[in-house]
Amino acid sequence: MVNFILIAGSLLMGLLFNIFGSLPKDSYKGINAWVLFVALPALSLKYIPAIEWSPQMIFPALAPIIVWVGAWLAVTAYAWKFKTGSTTKGSLKLSTGLANTSFLGFPLVIAYFGEEALSIAIISDQVTFMLLTTVGIITALRAADGETVSATVIIKKAVKFPPFIAFILALILPQFVDLSPINPLLDRLIVTVGPLALFSIGLQLKFSEWKSEWKNLSFGLALKLFITPGLVLLAALIFNIKGTIPQVSIFQAAMPTLVTGSLLADEYKLNPPLANMMVGLGIFLAFLSTAFWWHVMQFLL
């Protein structure tokens, strides 16, 4: 209950500052810098070395790929049927194929499963980032003006991303150094992820122009919050994988649109209002949809 109050309070506070303009423009960027450069790397350094690797741990890595492929196929079919333009199609692919697995996903995973489940959530998050920096960028460039992107550009973006660097270090360093003595410091940094991430999201939410985009928005939200997580659940049932690992994987897949994905859509002019509303409305609806998926998983997994 405390976690839910903290999550809701942080988001609401950020939204109030957003509405009343009480903070300087783009002030959220400083908050994001702390989360990306300090807090999220601390998560990897604490929890990745503690992972007990097993064949089932492949599932959290596959879940974001299932989401991306399912969303890509569904959006392609939707765009063909309704003659949707390339920019809107690209916006929908980025908005429905990439989930907010860290800024919103981590706090909600803690609230529902406990902090120990973060080791599973981190795997899904890192694969989501890899998708963003590869197929996400390729999709954005092609939707904007048909450009192609080189492997060099993709690699540069990946190696400059602090959580990814920390993820690699967390895999390698424990083979040579015991990181447990710094866990108390890491704990103090990790505790800032949820409140600051949700506060930052609240500062960025936008709800304008929803009437002109209601059809695309309705399709995108239904696909992101219900259909793609359903595909991950179907895969878990087919392969008879049960327990916390598939539950957290599905939960991460059920997160709303990745904020960075919407920023990518904005950068390449891929219907930015639609991408922003997918983030804003998706976050609020996710508090209900994740509760739905929690009960479904308790029954089936």
Short mmCIF file of C-alpha atoms in Angstrom, two decimals:
data_model
loop_
_atom_site.label_atom_id
_atom_site.label_comp_id
_atom_site.label_asym_id
_atom_site.label_seq_id
_atom_site.Cartn_x
_atom_site.Cartn_y
_atom_site.Cartn_z
CA MET A 1 0.00 0.00 0.00
CA VAL A 2 2.86 2.36 0.83
CA ASN A 3 4.39 1.78 -2.60
CA PHE A 4 1.12 2.64 -4.35
CA ILE A 5 0.76 5.86 -2.34
CA LEU A 6 4.36 6.79 -3.19
CA ILE A 7 3.83 6.06 -6.91
CA ALA A 8 0.51 7.93 -7.16
CA GLY A 9 1.76 10.84 -5.04
CA SER A 10 4.94 11.32 -7.09
CA LEU A 11 3.03 11.23 -10.38
CA LEU A 12 0.33 13.59 -9.10
CA MET A 13 2.88 16.05 -7.75
CA GLY A 14 4.69 16.14 -11.09
CA LEU A 15 1.39 16.63 -12.92
CA LEU A 16 0.41 19.54 -10.65
CA PHE A 17 3.76 21.25 -11.24
CA ASN A 18 3.21 20.62 -14.97
CA ILE A 19 -0.29 22.15 -15.00
CA PHE A 20 0.52 25.21 -12.94
CA GLY A 21 3.94 25.82 -14.46
CA SER A 22 5.67 26.08 -11.10
CA LEU A 23 9.03 24.84 -12.38
CA PRO A 24 11.28 26.14 -15.18
CA LYS A 25 10.72 24.67 -18.65
CA ASP A 26 12.55 21.38 -19.27
CA SER A 27 13.39 21.04 -15.56
CA TYR A 28 12.52 17.35 -15.87
CA LYS A 29 15.73 16.84 -17.86
CA GLY A 30 17.83 17.26 -14.72
CA ILE A 31 15.70 14.66 -12.94
CA ASN A 32 16.01 12.29 -15.90
CA ALA A 33 19.80 12.75 -15.86
CA TRP A 34 19.96 11.59 -12.23
CA VAL A 35 17.74 8.57 -12.92
CA LEU A 36 19.57 7.57 -16.12
CA PHE A 37 23.15 8.27 -15.02
CA VAL A 38 22.99 7.26 -11.35
CA ALA A 39 19.86 5.48 -10.10
CA LEU A 40 19.24 3.00 -12.93
CA PRO A 41 22.93 1.96 -13.17
CA ALA A 42 22.81 1.35 -9.40
CA LEU A 43 19.89 -1.05 -9.97
CA SER A 44 21.93 -3.09 -12.43
CA LEU A 45 25.02 -3.18 -10.22
CA LYS A 46 23.03 -4.53 -7.27
CA TYR A 47 20.57 -6.94 -8.87
CA ILE A 48 22.25 -8.34 -11.97
CA PRO A 49 25.02 -10.11 -9.97
CA ALA A 50 22.32 -11.69 -7.78
CA ILE A 51 20.43 -13.27 -10.68
CA GLU A 52 20.23 -17.05 -10.57
CA TRP A 53 20.48 -17.81 -14.27
CA SER A 54 18.33 -20.61 -15.62
CA PRO A 55 16.69 -21.51 -18.95
CA GLN A 56 13.54 -19.73 -17.74
CA MET A 57 15.45 -16.43 -17.55
CA ILE A 58 15.42 -16.41 -21.36
CA PHE A 59 11.72 -15.55 -21.17
CA PRO A 60 12.14 -11.97 -19.79
CA ALA A 61 14.52 -11.32 -22.68
CA LEU A 62 12.11 -12.70 -25.27
CA ALA A 63 9.04 -10.87 -23.94
CA PRO A 64 9.96 -7.40 -25.31
CA ILE A 65 10.75 -8.98 -28.69
CA ILE A 66 7.31 -10.63 -28.74
CA VAL A 67 5.77 -7.23 -27.93
CA TRP A 68 7.68 -5.47 -30.72
CA VAL A 69 6.92 -8.08 -33.39
CA GLY A 70 3.24 -8.31 -32.40
CA ALA A 71 2.86 -4.52 -32.39
CA TRP A 72 4.69 -4.14 -35.71
CA LEU A 73 2.41 -6.66 -37.42
CA ALA A 74 -0.77 -5.22 -35.88
CA VAL A 75 0.11 -1.62 -36.77
CA THR A 76 1.09 -2.61 -40.30
CA ALA A 77 -2.31 -4.29 -40.78
CA TYR A 78 -4.14 -1.32 -39.19
CA ALA A 79 -2.31 1.20 -41.38
CA TRP A 80 -3.09 -0.82 -44.52
CA LYS A 81 -6.80 -1.14 -43.69
CA PHE A 82 -7.34 2.52 -42.75
CA LYS A 83 -4.82 4.03 -45.23
CA THR A 84 -2.79 5.57 -42.40
CA GLY A 85 0.13 7.80 -43.37
CA SER A 86 3.74 6.75 -42.83
CA THR A 87 4.37 9.23 -40.00
CA THR A 88 1.35 8.07 -37.98
CA LYS A 89 2.22 4.44 -38.70
CA GLY A 90 5.76 5.03 -37.45
CA SER A 91 4.44 6.81 -34.36
CA LEU A 92 2.13 3.89 -33.57
CA LYS A 93 4.92 1.34 -34.01
CA LEU A 94 7.17 3.21 -31.57
CA SER A 95 4.29 3.83 -29.14
CA THR A 96 2.95 0.27 -29.03
CA GLY A 97 6.13 -1.76 -29.56
CA LEU A 98 8.23 -0.29 -26.72
CA ALA A 99 7.09 -0.43 -23.08
CA ASN A 100 7.98 1.87 -20.18
CA THR A 101 9.86 -0.92 -18.42
CA SER A 102 12.05 1.26 -16.17
CA PHE A 103 10.57 4.65 -15.21
CA LEU A 104 7.11 3.18 -14.58
CA GLY A 105 7.83 -0.54 -14.78
CA PHE A 106 10.31 -0.72 -11.90
CA PRO A 107 8.12 1.12 -9.34
CA LEU A 108 5.07 -0.99 -10.25
CA VAL A 109 7.05 -4.25 -10.19
CA ILE A 110 8.25 -3.35 -6.68
CA ALA A 111 4.67 -2.55 -5.64
CA TYR A 112 3.24 -5.85 -6.92
CA PHE A 113 6.13 -8.32 -6.63
CA GLY A 114 8.64 -6.81 -4.22
CA GLU A 115 12.13 -5.42 -4.76
CA GLU A 116 13.66 -8.85 -5.32
CA ALA A 117 11.75 -9.17 -8.63
CA LEU A 118 13.75 -6.28 -10.10
CA SER A 119 16.43 -8.70 -11.28
CA ILE A 120 13.87 -10.11 -13.72
CA ALA A 121 12.49 -6.70 -14.66
CA ILE A 122 15.97 -5.37 -15.49
CA ILE A 123 16.45 -8.04 -18.17
CA SER A 124 13.26 -6.98 -19.96
CA ASP A 125 14.29 -3.35 -19.62
CA GLN A 126 17.71 -3.87 -21.19
CA VAL A 127 16.24 -5.76 -24.15
CA THR A 128 13.67 -2.97 -24.57
CA PHE A 129 16.53 -0.47 -24.71
CA MET A 130 18.32 -2.58 -27.32
CA LEU A 131 15.15 -2.63 -29.43
CA LEU A 132 14.86 1.16 -29.07
CA THR A 133 18.42 1.74 -30.26
CA THR A 134 18.14 -0.67 -33.20
CA VAL A 135 14.74 -1.34 -34.75
CA GLY A 136 13.26 1.73 -33.03
CA ILE A 137 15.71 4.12 -34.69
CA ILE A 138 15.43 2.28 -38.02
CA THR A 139 11.62 2.55 -37.85
CA ALA A 140 11.78 6.27 -37.06
CA LEU A 141 14.17 7.03 -39.92
CA ARG A 142 12.21 5.03 -42.48
CA ALA A 143 8.88 6.52 -41.40
CA ALA A 144 10.29 10.06 -41.55
CA ASP A 145 11.86 10.04 -45.01
CA GLY A 146 12.89 6.55 -45.97
CA GLU A 147 16.46 6.83 -44.63
CA THR A 148 18.55 3.86 -43.58
CA VAL A 149 20.76 3.81 -40.51
CA SER A 150 24.25 2.33 -40.21
CA ALA A 151 25.32 -0.23 -37.64
CA THR A 152 27.96 2.26 -36.43
CA VAL A 153 25.29 4.78 -35.39
CA ILE A 154 23.39 2.09 -33.50
CA ILE A 155 26.49 0.86 -31.65
CA LYS A 156 27.49 4.42 -30.67
CA LYS A 157 24.06 5.09 -29.20
CA ALA A 158 24.15 1.83 -27.22
CA VAL A 159 27.63 2.24 -25.71
CA LYS A 160 26.84 5.81 -24.60
CA PHE A 161 23.72 4.80 -22.65
CA PRO A 162 24.65 4.64 -18.91
CA PRO A 163 22.18 1.89 -17.83
CA PHE A 164 23.46 -0.32 -20.66
CA ILE A 165 27.08 0.28 -19.62
CA ALA A 166 26.17 -0.58 -16.02
CA PHE A 167 24.35 -3.72 -17.22
CA ILE A 168 27.50 -4.95 -19.01
CA LEU A 169 29.71 -4.09 -16.03
CA ALA A 170 27.32 -5.90 -13.68
CA LEU A 171 27.73 -9.03 -15.80
CA ILE A 172 31.55 -8.84 -15.93
CA LEU A 173 32.80 -7.31 -12.66
CA PRO A 174 31.36 -9.95 -10.24
CA GLN A 175 33.59 -12.50 -11.95
CA PHE A 176 36.60 -10.64 -10.51
CA VAL A 177 35.35 -8.35 -7.69
CA ASP A 178 32.84 -8.74 -4.86
CA LEU A 179 30.39 -5.84 -5.22
CA SER A 180 28.37 -6.60 -2.07
CA PRO A 181 30.29 -4.08 0.16
CA ILE A 182 28.80 -1.20 -1.87
CA ASN A 183 25.22 -2.51 -1.59
CA PRO A 184 24.29 -0.02 1.20
CA LEU A 185 25.28 2.86 -1.10
CA LEU A 186 23.43 1.29 -4.02
CA ASP A 187 20.31 0.88 -1.87
CA ARG A 188 20.26 4.61 -1.13
CA LEU A 189 20.52 5.41 -4.84
CA ILE A 190 17.95 2.81 -5.91
CA VAL A 191 15.28 4.20 -3.58
CA THR A 192 15.21 7.39 -5.67
CA VAL A 193 14.19 5.62 -8.90
CA GLY A 194 10.45 5.36 -8.27
CA PRO A 195 9.62 8.81 -6.86
CA LEU A 196 11.86 10.77 -9.24
CA ALA A 197 10.92 8.76 -12.35
CA LEU A 198 7.18 9.19 -11.70
CA PHE A 199 7.61 12.88 -10.82
CA SER A 200 9.49 13.39 -14.11
CA ILE A 201 6.73 11.64 -16.07
CA GLY A 202 4.12 13.87 -14.43
CA LEU A 203 6.06 16.96 -15.56
CA GLN A 204 5.98 15.75 -19.19
CA LEU A 205 2.38 14.58 -19.60
CA LYS A 206 0.35 16.18 -22.40
CA PHE A 207 -3.31 15.61 -23.29
CA SER A 208 -3.97 18.12 -26.05
CA GLU A 209 -5.53 17.28 -29.42
CA TRP A 210 -7.03 13.98 -28.28
CA LYS A 211 -10.25 14.46 -30.28
CA SER A 212 -8.51 14.51 -33.66
CA GLU A 213 -6.57 11.33 -32.81
CA TRP A 214 -9.21 9.32 -30.94
CA LYS A 215 -9.29 6.42 -33.44
CA ASN A 216 -5.50 5.98 -33.58
CA LEU A 217 -5.27 6.57 -29.84
CA SER A 218 -7.93 3.97 -29.01
CA PHE A 219 -6.26 1.39 -31.23
CA GLY A 220 -2.82 2.15 -29.85
CA LEU A 221 -3.85 1.99 -26.18
CA ALA A 222 -5.77 -1.27 -26.64
CA LEU A 223 -2.81 -2.81 -28.47
CA LYS A 224 -0.21 -1.61 -25.95
CA LEU A 225 -2.03 -2.31 -22.69
CA PHE A 226 -3.94 -5.48 -23.53
CA ILE A 227 -3.11 -7.21 -26.83
CA THR A 228 0.71 -7.33 -26.72
CA PRO A 229 0.83 -8.43 -23.05
CA GLY A 230 -1.72 -11.07 -24.03
CA LEU A 231 0.74 -12.38 -26.63
CA VAL A 232 3.42 -12.74 -23.96
CA LEU A 233 0.93 -14.54 -21.70
CA LEU A 234 0.03 -16.86 -24.58
CA ALA A 235 3.73 -17.69 -25.07
CA ALA A 236 4.07 -18.50 -21.35
CA LEU A 237 1.06 -20.80 -21.51
CA ILE A 238 2.25 -22.53 -24.68
CA PHE A 239 5.66 -23.28 -23.17
CA ASN A 240 4.13 -24.02 -19.75
CA ILE A 241 6.29 -21.47 -17.91
CA LYS A 242 4.84 -20.50 -14.55
CA GLY A 243 5.83 -18.50 -11.49
CA THR A 244 7.33 -15.09 -10.86
CA ILE A 245 9.54 -15.01 -13.97
CA PRO A 246 6.73 -15.08 -16.56
CA GLN A 247 4.50 -12.94 -14.33
CA VAL A 248 7.06 -10.12 -14.15
CA SER A 249 7.76 -10.49 -17.88
CA ILE A 250 4.07 -10.09 -18.74
CA PHE A 251 3.76 -7.24 -16.26
CA GLN A 252 6.64 -5.40 -17.94
CA ALA A 253 5.05 -6.02 -21.35
CA ALA A 254 1.83 -4.45 -20.01
CA MET A 255 3.54 -1.15 -19.22
CA PRO A 256 2.40 1.88 -21.27
CA THR A 257 4.45 3.60 -23.96
CA LEU A 258 8.17 4.15 -23.41
CA VAL A 259 8.76 7.87 -22.86
CA THR A 260 11.99 7.74 -24.88
CA GLY A 261 10.07 6.17 -27.76
CA SER A 262 7.70 9.14 -27.81
CA LEU A 263 10.69 11.51 -27.75
CA LEU A 264 12.08 9.67 -30.78
CA ALA A 265 8.72 10.15 -32.54
CA ASP A 266 8.84 13.83 -31.65
CA GLU A 267 12.40 14.22 -32.94
CA TYR A 268 11.50 12.77 -36.34
CA LYS A 269 8.08 14.52 -36.53
CA LEU A 270 6.13 11.25 -36.44
CA ASN A 271 2.77 12.61 -35.26
CA PRO A 272 4.13 13.92 -31.91
CA PRO A 273 0.66 14.68 -30.43
CA LEU A 274 -0.34 11.02 -30.83
CA ALA A 275 2.91 9.78 -29.27
CA ASN A 276 2.59 12.17 -26.31
CA MET A 277 -1.02 11.19 -25.65
CA MET A 278 -0.07 7.50 -25.83
CA VAL A 279 2.36 8.22 -22.97
CA GLY A 280 0.04 10.45 -20.94
CA LEU A 281 -3.22 8.50 -21.15
CA GLY A 282 -1.37 5.18 -21.11
CA ILE A 283 0.19 5.92 -17.73
CA PHE A 284 -3.15 6.67 -16.09
CA LEU A 285 -4.88 3.68 -17.68
CA ALA A 286 -1.94 1.44 -16.74
CA PHE A 287 -2.83 1.69 -13.06
CA LEU A 288 -6.07 -0.13 -13.95
CA SER A 289 -4.75 -2.43 -16.69
CA THR A 290 -1.84 -3.69 -14.58
CA ALA A 291 -4.28 -4.57 -11.81
CA PHE A 292 -6.24 -6.53 -14.41
CA TRP A 293 -3.15 -8.41 -15.55
CA TRP A 294 -2.13 -9.11 -11.95
CA HIS A 295 -5.41 -10.92 -11.28
CA VAL A 296 -5.27 -12.76 -14.62
CA MET A 297 -1.77 -14.02 -13.87
CA GLN A 298 -2.69 -15.14 -10.37
CA PHE A 299 -5.38 -17.30 -11.94
CA LEU A 300 -3.41 -18.67 -14.91
CA LEU A 301 0.23 -18.71 -13.78
#
